[in-house]
Amino acid sequence: MHSLDDNISHRVRAMNERVAGVKEADLYFYNQPVSELRGGASVLINGREMGMFASYSYLGLIGHPKINAAAKDAVDRYGTGTHGVRTLAGTLTLHRELEETIARFKHTEAAIVFTSGYVTNLTVVSTLVGREDYVISDKLNHASIVDGCMMSGAKFLRFKHNDMDALEDRLKQCPSDSAKLVVADAVFSMDGDVINLPRMVEVCQKYGAWLMVDEAHSVGVLGKTGRGIEEHFGLEGTIDIKMGTLSMTIPSVGGYIAGKKDVIEYLRHASRAYIFSAALPPAQTAAAKVAFEVILAEPWRVEKLRANADQFIKGLKARGFDTLLTETAIVPVICGEDEAAYVMTRYCQRHDAFVLPVVSPAVPVGLARLRATVTAAHESIEIERAMDVIEAAGKEAGVLK
Ligand SMILES: Cc1ncc(COP(=O)(O)O)c(C=O)c1O
């Protein structure tokens, strides 16, 4: 029997007391089940139809008839599981087709898929670098990158968010003959701003560092055809390790790395999450493959997302909100204290706009926010209505005067 006064008990109690306090104040909004996804722009939650402003389905591809049909067909042909790791009995022709599609989409020689984006970062960073090496990470990188850096055992250095002089200072600290991996989000998941790729590429090349970029929120969002951050900056072929997820713009689940053939072949034979975890299921693999094709076949979606994001950012700023430096579909609406973010969320959800609060430790103390998103599925009038609700919520919570 464990002691009731050890560290584990303290951790469990502290978290549960925090959650219970928020629930008692009727300010808890996490883990609510969605019962219907009505085209992605609205959802049914607790019997209420709400405008959906917290979704990652940036191009509105969730429920797309071609993608659904591909998933159903895959179930008919292969069933619902793979019953094996990729290396042994788990590889289907569908996996190969998806990897070839991703490589074409990302303009790389090859690609490899894993069963989640989180696991992709964890396993890839820790497979590329080890104890003798250096890994250098933007301070606001996603938790999966941070966890990969820590798991790798490499010397872990962090640089001030999106500050390329700070990155250069870090690289100067590394011995010139050491292996160095620089890693950053393309679009930051809590702030929506875009990494300064041109300077980052220049600095990495100057110091002989490998560059890995996480495009979870950039595929479908950045670049004229939605191909991501290299297309956005006109810098094709400058990132060594292009990581992405199959769970945001792509309405499936999983993660991928696109890059040179030799690196992909290495990951296929050295990354533990590929070798020791079951392969992506058939329906999710087929859905992801067709989704990449739909992005290219329906370019209006990328244009509409851009127009919607523009309207949302400009409209919220005009109403007096601080939206940090976002340029994308992720729009932080800064509330300040956690309580203000909870009160705004409650007001919005009671007025049928589904937004969610993000509080510390996911973001710094004092920068609690609504992490609102728009997608290509929204119509301009729906965005306008949601902004009116958010404005009224801001007044209710004292965030706006
Ligand atoms: C930047 C970033 N990378 C990786 C992930 C993990 O991806 P997944 O949800 O597909 O596991 C996320 C998820 O929130 C993310 O925002």
Coordinates of C-alpha atoms and ligand atoms in Angstrom, one line a residue:
M1 CA 0.0 0.0 0.0
H2 CA 1.5 3.4 -1.0
S3 CA 1.9 6.2 1.5
L4 CA -0.8 8.9 1.3
D5 CA 1.8 11.6 1.9
D6 CA 4.3 11.0 -0.9
N7 CA 5.1 13.1 -4.0
I8 CA 2.7 11.1 -6.2
S9 CA -0.2 11.7 -3.8
H10 CA 0.7 15.4 -3.6
R11 CA 0.7 15.8 -7.3
V12 CA -2.6 13.9 -7.7
R13 CA -4.2 16.0 -5.0
A14 CA -2.9 19.4 -6.2
M15 CA -4.2 18.9 -9.7
N16 CA -7.5 17.5 -8.7
E17 CA -8.1 20.3 -6.2
R18 CA -7.3 22.9 -9.0
V19 CA -9.8 21.2 -11.3
A20 CA -12.5 20.8 -8.6
G21 CA -12.2 24.5 -7.7
V22 CA -12.8 25.5 -11.4
K23 CA -15.7 23.0 -11.7
E24 CA -17.3 24.3 -8.5
A25 CA -17.2 27.8 -9.8
D26 CA -19.0 26.6 -13.0
L27 CA -16.0 27.6 -15.1
Y28 CA -14.8 24.2 -16.4
F29 CA -15.1 23.7 -20.2
Y30 CA -12.7 21.0 -21.1
N31 CA -13.5 17.4 -22.3
Q32 CA -17.0 18.3 -23.4
P33 CA -18.3 15.6 -25.9
V34 CA -19.4 16.8 -29.3
S35 CA -22.4 14.8 -30.5
E36 CA -22.6 16.1 -34.0
L37 CA -20.1 17.8 -36.3
R38 CA -22.3 19.9 -38.6
G39 CA -20.0 20.5 -41.5
G40 CA -17.2 21.7 -39.2
A41 CA -18.4 25.3 -38.9
S42 CA -20.9 24.4 -36.1
V43 CA -21.2 21.5 -33.7
L44 CA -23.8 20.1 -31.3
I45 CA -22.6 20.0 -27.7
N46 CA -24.9 19.2 -24.7
G47 CA -27.9 19.5 -27.1
R48 CA -26.9 23.1 -28.2
E49 CA -25.8 24.1 -31.6
M50 CA -22.7 26.3 -31.4
G51 CA -20.5 28.0 -33.9
M52 CA -17.2 26.0 -33.8
F53 CA -14.2 28.4 -33.2
A54 CA -11.8 25.9 -31.6
S55 CA -11.2 23.4 -34.4
Y56 CA -8.0 22.5 -36.2
S57 CA -9.8 21.5 -39.4
Y58 CA -8.3 24.5 -41.0
L59 CA -9.5 23.8 -44.6
G60 CA -12.9 22.4 -43.4
L61 CA -12.0 18.9 -44.7
I62 CA -13.7 17.0 -41.9
G63 CA -16.5 15.0 -43.4
H64 CA -15.4 15.7 -47.0
P65 CA -17.3 13.1 -49.2
K66 CA -14.2 11.9 -51.1
I67 CA -12.2 11.5 -47.8
N68 CA -15.0 9.6 -46.1
A69 CA -15.5 7.4 -49.1
A70 CA -11.7 6.5 -49.1
A71 CA -11.9 5.6 -45.4
K72 CA -14.9 3.4 -45.9
D73 CA -13.4 1.7 -48.9
A74 CA -10.2 1.0 -46.9
V75 CA -12.3 -0.7 -44.1
D76 CA -14.0 -2.9 -46.7
R77 CA -10.7 -3.9 -48.2
Y78 CA -8.5 -4.2 -45.1
G79 CA -10.7 -4.2 -42.0
T80 CA -10.1 -1.8 -39.0
G81 CA -6.7 -2.6 -37.7
T82 CA -3.2 -3.5 -38.9
H83 CA -2.3 -6.0 -36.1
G84 CA 1.4 -5.4 -36.5
V85 CA 4.2 -2.9 -36.5
R86 CA 5.3 -1.4 -39.9
T87 CA 8.6 -3.3 -39.9
L88 CA 6.9 -6.7 -39.5
A89 CA 3.4 -7.5 -40.7
G90 CA 1.8 -4.0 -40.4
T91 CA 2.8 -2.3 -43.7
L92 CA -0.1 -2.1 -46.2
T93 CA 0.1 -0.8 -49.8
L94 CA -1.9 2.1 -48.4
H95 CA 0.9 3.2 -46.1
R96 CA 3.3 3.3 -49.0
E97 CA 0.8 5.3 -51.1
L98 CA 0.3 7.8 -48.3
E99 CA 4.1 8.2 -47.9
E100 CA 4.6 8.8 -51.6
T101 CA 1.7 11.3 -51.6
I102 CA 3.2 13.2 -48.7
A103 CA 6.7 13.3 -50.4
R104 CA 5.1 14.7 -53.6
F105 CA 3.1 17.2 -51.7
K106 CA 6.1 18.4 -49.7
H107 CA 8.5 18.2 -52.6
T108 CA 10.9 15.8 -50.9
E109 CA 12.5 12.5 -52.0
A110 CA 10.7 10.4 -49.4
A111 CA 8.4 10.4 -46.3
I112 CA 7.6 8.2 -43.3
V113 CA 4.4 8.1 -41.2
F114 CA 3.9 7.5 -37.5
T115 CA 0.7 7.0 -35.5
S116 CA 0.6 10.4 -33.9
G117 CA 2.1 13.8 -34.3
Y118 CA 3.2 13.8 -30.7
V119 CA 5.0 10.5 -31.1
T120 CA 6.6 11.7 -34.3
N121 CA 8.4 14.5 -32.6
L122 CA 9.3 12.4 -29.6
T123 CA 10.8 9.6 -31.5
V124 CA 12.4 11.6 -34.4
V125 CA 14.2 14.1 -32.2
S126 CA 15.5 11.4 -29.9
T127 CA 16.5 9.2 -32.9
L128 CA 18.5 12.0 -34.6
V129 CA 20.5 13.3 -31.6
G130 CA 22.0 11.7 -28.6
R131 CA 24.3 12.3 -25.6
E132 CA 27.2 13.8 -27.5
D133 CA 25.0 16.2 -29.6
Y134 CA 23.2 19.5 -29.2
V135 CA 19.5 20.2 -29.8
I136 CA 18.4 23.8 -29.9
S137 CA 14.7 24.6 -29.5
D138 CA 12.6 27.8 -29.7
K139 CA 11.2 28.6 -26.2
L140 CA 7.6 28.3 -27.4
N141 CA 7.9 25.0 -29.2
H142 CA 5.2 22.4 -28.8
A143 CA 5.4 20.1 -25.8
S144 CA 6.1 17.1 -28.1
I145 CA 9.3 18.7 -29.3
V146 CA 10.4 19.6 -25.8
D147 CA 9.7 16.0 -24.6
G148 CA 11.7 14.7 -27.6
C149 CA 14.6 16.9 -26.8
M150 CA 14.6 15.8 -23.1
M151 CA 14.3 12.1 -24.1
S152 CA 17.2 12.3 -26.5
G153 CA 19.7 12.9 -23.8
A154 CA 21.4 15.6 -26.0
K155 CA 22.5 18.9 -24.6
F156 CA 19.3 20.8 -24.7
L157 CA 19.6 24.6 -25.3
R158 CA 16.6 26.9 -25.8
F159 CA 16.5 30.3 -27.5
K160 CA 14.2 33.3 -27.0
H161 CA 11.0 32.9 -29.1
N162 CA 11.5 33.7 -32.8
D163 CA 14.8 35.6 -32.1
M164 CA 17.4 34.5 -34.6
D165 CA 20.2 36.5 -32.9
A166 CA 19.5 34.4 -29.8
L167 CA 19.6 31.3 -31.9
E168 CA 22.9 32.4 -33.3
D169 CA 24.3 32.9 -29.7
R170 CA 23.2 29.4 -28.8
L171 CA 24.9 27.9 -31.9
K172 CA 28.1 29.8 -31.0
Q173 CA 28.1 28.0 -27.7
C174 CA 28.2 24.5 -29.4
P175 CA 31.6 23.0 -30.4
S176 CA 32.1 23.5 -34.1
D177 CA 32.6 19.8 -34.7
S178 CA 29.5 18.7 -32.8
A179 CA 26.2 17.5 -34.4
K180 CA 23.6 20.2 -33.9
L181 CA 19.8 20.0 -34.5
V182 CA 17.8 23.2 -34.5
V183 CA 14.0 22.7 -34.2
A184 CA 11.0 25.0 -34.3
D185 CA 7.3 25.2 -35.0
A186 CA 6.4 26.7 -38.3
V187 CA 3.3 28.3 -36.9
F188 CA 3.2 28.5 -33.1
S189 CA 0.3 26.5 -31.7
M190 CA -0.7 29.0 -28.9
D191 CA 0.2 32.3 -30.6
G192 CA -0.4 31.7 -34.3
D193 CA 2.8 33.6 -35.4
V194 CA 5.2 32.3 -38.0
I195 CA 8.8 31.4 -37.5
N196 CA 11.4 33.6 -39.3
L197 CA 12.4 30.9 -41.7
P198 CA 14.7 33.0 -43.9
R199 CA 17.0 34.0 -41.0
M200 CA 16.8 30.6 -39.4
V201 CA 17.9 28.9 -42.6
E202 CA 20.8 31.4 -42.9
V203 CA 22.0 30.9 -39.3
C204 CA 21.7 27.1 -39.5
Q205 CA 23.7 27.0 -42.7
K206 CA 26.4 29.3 -41.2
Y207 CA 26.9 26.9 -38.2
G208 CA 26.4 23.6 -40.0
A209 CA 23.2 22.8 -38.1
W210 CA 20.4 20.5 -39.2
L211 CA 17.0 22.2 -39.3
M212 CA 13.8 20.5 -38.3
V213 CA 10.4 22.4 -38.6
D214 CA 7.1 21.2 -37.2
E215 CA 4.4 22.1 -39.7
A216 CA 1.4 20.9 -37.7
H217 CA -0.3 24.3 -38.1
S218 CA 1.3 25.3 -41.4
V219 CA 0.2 22.6 -43.9
G220 CA -3.0 23.8 -45.6
V221 CA -2.5 27.2 -43.9
L222 CA 0.7 28.7 -45.3
G223 CA 1.8 29.0 -49.0
K224 CA -0.2 29.7 -52.1
T225 CA -1.2 26.1 -52.5
G226 CA -1.2 25.2 -48.8
R227 CA 2.1 23.3 -49.1
G228 CA 3.4 25.0 -46.0
I229 CA 6.2 27.3 -44.7
E230 CA 8.8 26.8 -47.5
E231 CA 6.2 27.8 -50.1
H232 CA 5.1 30.8 -47.9
F233 CA 8.7 32.2 -48.0
G234 CA 9.7 30.9 -51.4
L235 CA 12.4 28.8 -49.8
E236 CA 11.8 25.4 -51.3
G237 CA 14.2 22.7 -50.1
T238 CA 15.8 24.5 -47.2
I239 CA 14.4 22.5 -44.3
D240 CA 16.2 19.1 -43.7
I241 CA 13.4 17.5 -41.6
K242 CA 9.9 18.6 -42.4
M243 CA 7.5 17.3 -39.7
G244 CA 3.8 17.4 -39.9
T245 CA 0.6 16.0 -38.4
L246 CA -2.3 14.2 -40.0
S247 CA -4.7 15.5 -37.4
M248 CA -5.2 19.2 -38.1
T249 CA -5.8 20.2 -41.7
I250 CA -5.7 16.5 -42.6
P251 CA -8.8 15.0 -41.0
S252 CA -7.2 11.8 -39.8
V253 CA -4.6 11.0 -37.1
G254 CA -0.9 10.5 -37.3
G255 CA 2.3 12.3 -38.0
Y256 CA 5.0 12.3 -40.7
I257 CA 8.5 13.3 -41.6
A258 CA 9.3 14.3 -45.2
G259 CA 13.0 14.7 -46.3
K260 CA 15.9 13.1 -48.0
K261 CA 15.8 9.3 -48.8
D262 CA 18.7 8.4 -46.6
V263 CA 17.3 10.2 -43.6
I264 CA 13.9 8.5 -44.1
E265 CA 15.5 5.1 -44.5
Y266 CA 17.5 5.7 -41.3
L267 CA 14.3 6.6 -39.4
R268 CA 12.5 3.5 -40.7
H269 CA 15.2 1.3 -39.2
A270 CA 16.1 3.3 -36.1
S271 CA 13.1 5.1 -34.6
R272 CA 11.5 3.2 -31.8
A273 CA 8.0 4.4 -32.3
Y274 CA 8.1 3.0 -35.9
I275 CA 9.6 -0.3 -34.9
F276 CA 7.8 -1.0 -31.6
S277 CA 4.3 0.5 -32.1
A278 CA 1.4 -0.8 -34.4
A279 CA 0.9 0.8 -37.8
L280 CA -1.6 3.5 -38.6
P281 CA -5.1 1.9 -39.3
P282 CA -6.3 1.5 -42.9
A283 CA -9.2 4.0 -42.7
Q284 CA -7.0 6.8 -41.3
T285 CA -4.2 6.1 -43.8
A286 CA -6.6 6.2 -46.8
A287 CA -8.3 9.3 -45.5
A288 CA -5.0 11.1 -45.0
K289 CA -3.8 10.3 -48.5
V290 CA -7.0 11.6 -50.2
A291 CA -7.0 14.7 -48.1
F292 CA -3.6 15.8 -49.5
E293 CA -5.0 15.3 -53.0
V294 CA -8.2 17.3 -52.1
I295 CA -6.0 20.3 -50.9
L296 CA -4.5 20.6 -54.3
A297 CA -7.7 19.9 -56.2
E298 CA -9.7 22.5 -54.3
P299 CA -7.4 25.5 -54.0
W300 CA -10.3 27.8 -53.1
R301 CA -10.1 26.4 -49.5
V302 CA -6.7 27.8 -48.9
E303 CA -7.8 31.2 -50.2
K304 CA -10.9 31.2 -48.2
L305 CA -9.1 30.3 -45.0
R306 CA -6.7 33.2 -45.6
A307 CA -9.6 35.6 -46.1
N308 CA -11.4 34.3 -43.0
A309 CA -8.3 34.5 -40.8
D310 CA -7.7 38.1 -42.0
Q311 CA -11.3 39.1 -41.2
F312 CA -11.1 37.4 -37.7
I313 CA -7.7 39.0 -36.8
K314 CA -8.6 42.5 -38.0
G315 CA -12.1 42.3 -36.5
L316 CA -10.9 41.3 -33.0
K317 CA -8.1 43.9 -33.1
A318 CA -10.6 46.6 -34.1
R319 CA -12.8 45.5 -31.1
G320 CA -9.9 46.3 -28.8
F321 CA -8.4 42.8 -28.2
D322 CA -4.7 41.9 -28.0
T323 CA -4.1 39.1 -30.5
L324 CA -0.3 39.0 -30.1
L325 CA 1.5 38.6 -33.5
T326 CA -0.7 36.1 -35.1
E327 CA -0.9 36.0 -38.9
T328 CA -2.7 32.7 -39.2
A329 CA -6.0 30.9 -38.4
I330 CA -4.9 30.5 -34.7
V331 CA -6.0 33.7 -33.0
P332 CA -5.1 34.2 -29.3
V333 CA -7.5 36.5 -27.6
I334 CA -5.6 37.6 -24.6
C335 CA -7.6 37.7 -21.3
G336 CA -4.9 38.1 -18.7
E337 CA -5.7 36.1 -15.6
D338 CA -7.1 32.5 -15.8
E339 CA -10.4 33.6 -14.3
A340 CA -11.0 36.1 -17.1
A341 CA -10.4 33.5 -19.7
Y342 CA -12.9 31.1 -18.0
V343 CA -15.5 33.8 -17.6
M344 CA -15.2 34.8 -21.3
T345 CA -15.5 31.2 -22.3
R346 CA -18.6 30.7 -20.3
Y347 CA -20.2 33.8 -21.8
C348 CA -19.3 32.7 -25.3
Q349 CA -20.5 29.1 -24.9
R350 CA -23.8 30.4 -23.4
H351 CA -24.2 32.5 -26.4
D352 CA -23.4 29.7 -28.8
A353 CA -19.8 30.5 -29.8
F354 CA -17.6 27.5 -29.0
V355 CA -14.2 28.7 -27.9
L356 CA -11.9 27.3 -25.3
P357 CA -9.5 28.9 -22.7
V358 CA -5.8 28.1 -22.5
V359 CA -4.2 28.8 -19.1
S360 CA -0.8 28.2 -17.4
P361 CA 1.3 26.1 -17.7
A362 CA 0.4 25.8 -21.4
V363 CA 0.9 29.6 -21.7
P364 CA 2.8 32.0 -19.3
V365 CA 1.0 33.2 -16.2
G366 CA -0.9 36.4 -16.9
L367 CA -1.3 35.6 -20.6
A368 CA -4.3 33.3 -20.3
R369 CA -6.4 33.5 -23.5
L370 CA -9.1 32.2 -25.6
R371 CA -7.3 30.2 -28.3
A372 CA -9.8 30.9 -31.1
T373 CA -9.5 29.4 -34.6
V374 CA -11.3 30.0 -37.9
T375 CA -11.5 27.6 -40.8
A376 CA -12.4 27.6 -44.5
A377 CA -15.8 26.2 -43.5
H378 CA -16.9 29.5 -41.9
E379 CA -19.0 32.1 -43.7
S380 CA -18.1 35.7 -43.2
I381 CA -21.4 36.4 -41.4
E382 CA -20.7 33.6 -38.9
I383 CA -17.3 35.1 -38.1
E384 CA -18.8 38.5 -37.6
R385 CA -21.4 37.1 -35.2
A386 CA -18.8 35.2 -33.2
M387 CA -16.7 38.3 -32.9
D388 CA -19.7 40.2 -31.5
V389 CA -20.2 37.5 -28.9
I390 CA -16.4 37.5 -28.0
E391 CA -16.6 41.3 -27.7
A392 CA -19.6 41.1 -25.3
A393 CA -17.7 38.4 -23.3
G394 CA -14.7 40.6 -23.1
K395 CA -16.9 43.4 -21.5
E396 CA -18.5 40.9 -19.1
A397 CA -15.1 39.7 -17.9
G398 CA -13.6 43.2 -17.7
V399 CA -11.0 42.5 -20.4
L400 CA -12.5 45.3 -22.6
K401 CA -13.7 48.6 -21.1
Ligands
LIG1 C1 2.9 22.1 -33.1 C2 2.3 20.8 -32.8 N1 3.1 19.7 -33.0 C3 2.7 18.5 -32.7 C4 1.4 18.2 -32.2 C5 1.0 16.8 -31.9 O1 0.2 16.4 -32.9 P1 -0.9 15.3 -32.8 O2 -2.1 15.9 -32.1 O3 -1.2 14.9 -34.2 O4 -0.4 14.2 -32.0 C6 0.6 19.3 -31.9 C7 -0.7 19.1 -31.4 O5 -1.4 19.8 -30.8 C8 1.0 20.6 -32.2 O6 0.3 21.7 -32.0

